[in-house]
Amino acid sequence: MPVILLAIFIDLVGFGMIVPLLPFLTLEYGGDTFTGTALISVYALAAFALGPIWGRISDRVGRKPTLAITFLGAALAYLMLAFSTSLWMVFVARAISGAMTGNIGIVMAVMADLTDEDNRGKAMGRIGGAFGLGFAFGPGLGGYLSSLGSESIVFLPGMAACGLSLLAMVLTAIYVPETNPASLEKLNDSHTDDALVADKEAAAPSSHWRDIILTPERLPLFVMFVVTAVAQSISFSISPFWMEAVLSWSELEVGFVLMGVGVLVFIFQVWLVGPLFRTVGEIRSLQFCAIFHITGCLVILFGPPSTLTVAIGFPLVLGALSVSYPALNSLLSRRTDRRIQGATLGLSNGVSSLGRIAGPLAAGVLFSTSTPGMPYVAVIAIGVVIFGWAWFEHMRRPFRKAPTPPK
């Protein structure tokens, strides 16, 4: 577990270095706010197309080789970004990077393989902590590297991100063990009766995407993945533009703000999410965090344009929204047979990308045609939806645990 968390942390440092630079890179190549948010949407579109496929591949050929390949692909995407000279090259690089984001679903599946149901939420929180810590180091480092040298602002950050992804690939290839139950069972069954192996394979649940999604237990969760991803992507994509437009901040200042938010997310995910889920459950946790992120949006909307408003509002919004992903994945994993964890969690990552496609585009339209604060009004509306759904689910019935497959 520590090695896989280290690998994802290193990969997220590279990802975090690039994000605060995108608005300024877009302007450097003659784009506008809508073009900048479209860069985030094209990333999500590629993730939606290939994320579920990576999960199914990891169920069939193993988590370890699939994860290593995605890290290699991310390294190539960052290399192309570093040497980009036009907007179309940036878009292609971001699409390739998004196509490799299936590694998130694979890491979720690895954690599901390594934990029991009682500790699943804590494990998903640790992944969120690795995300937060990666964002804590990444944006600040990216902002600093962008100020060095005479090349494009993305050259040094892109090269550094490429190197970090290669390091994550090497760590995975050398130190991460195979955890896919299907792969391990095939290895253990290599000297057993063929009829027994055939019986086990026949009893395995369907990994077809329609069969995974269209069940009463899982369908509402997949819908909420999309809804919460819209709120997350609006908040995250528009924040650099808001700070540049309202406060006239540079990429260095934006990077340090996201760095501070990442530190808080890391602390919350590692030390508070597990106890929170065990104490009140994932559903109630979603309710509480909806209240907090709505409060943060109100601070941004009605607070004075100052550093204090940023210091209070953005951690509340981005920090509270970060809880939704581990909460929903924990619930989904507990409702899924262990033999199709990769396909299911990869599908949740892909479905979430639908929200990450729509969210940045909506944020760009609202920001460009109305006021800089209008995207946060949309986030408040989504927060009300999240709270209402969680309240309904809590009142209707508690979630039941998925049956454990026979050993």
Coordinates of C-alpha atoms in Angstrom, one line a residue, residues 127 138 216:
I127 CA -5.8 7.8 -2.1
G138 CA 2.6 20.3 -7.6
P216 CA -30.7 -0.7 -8.2

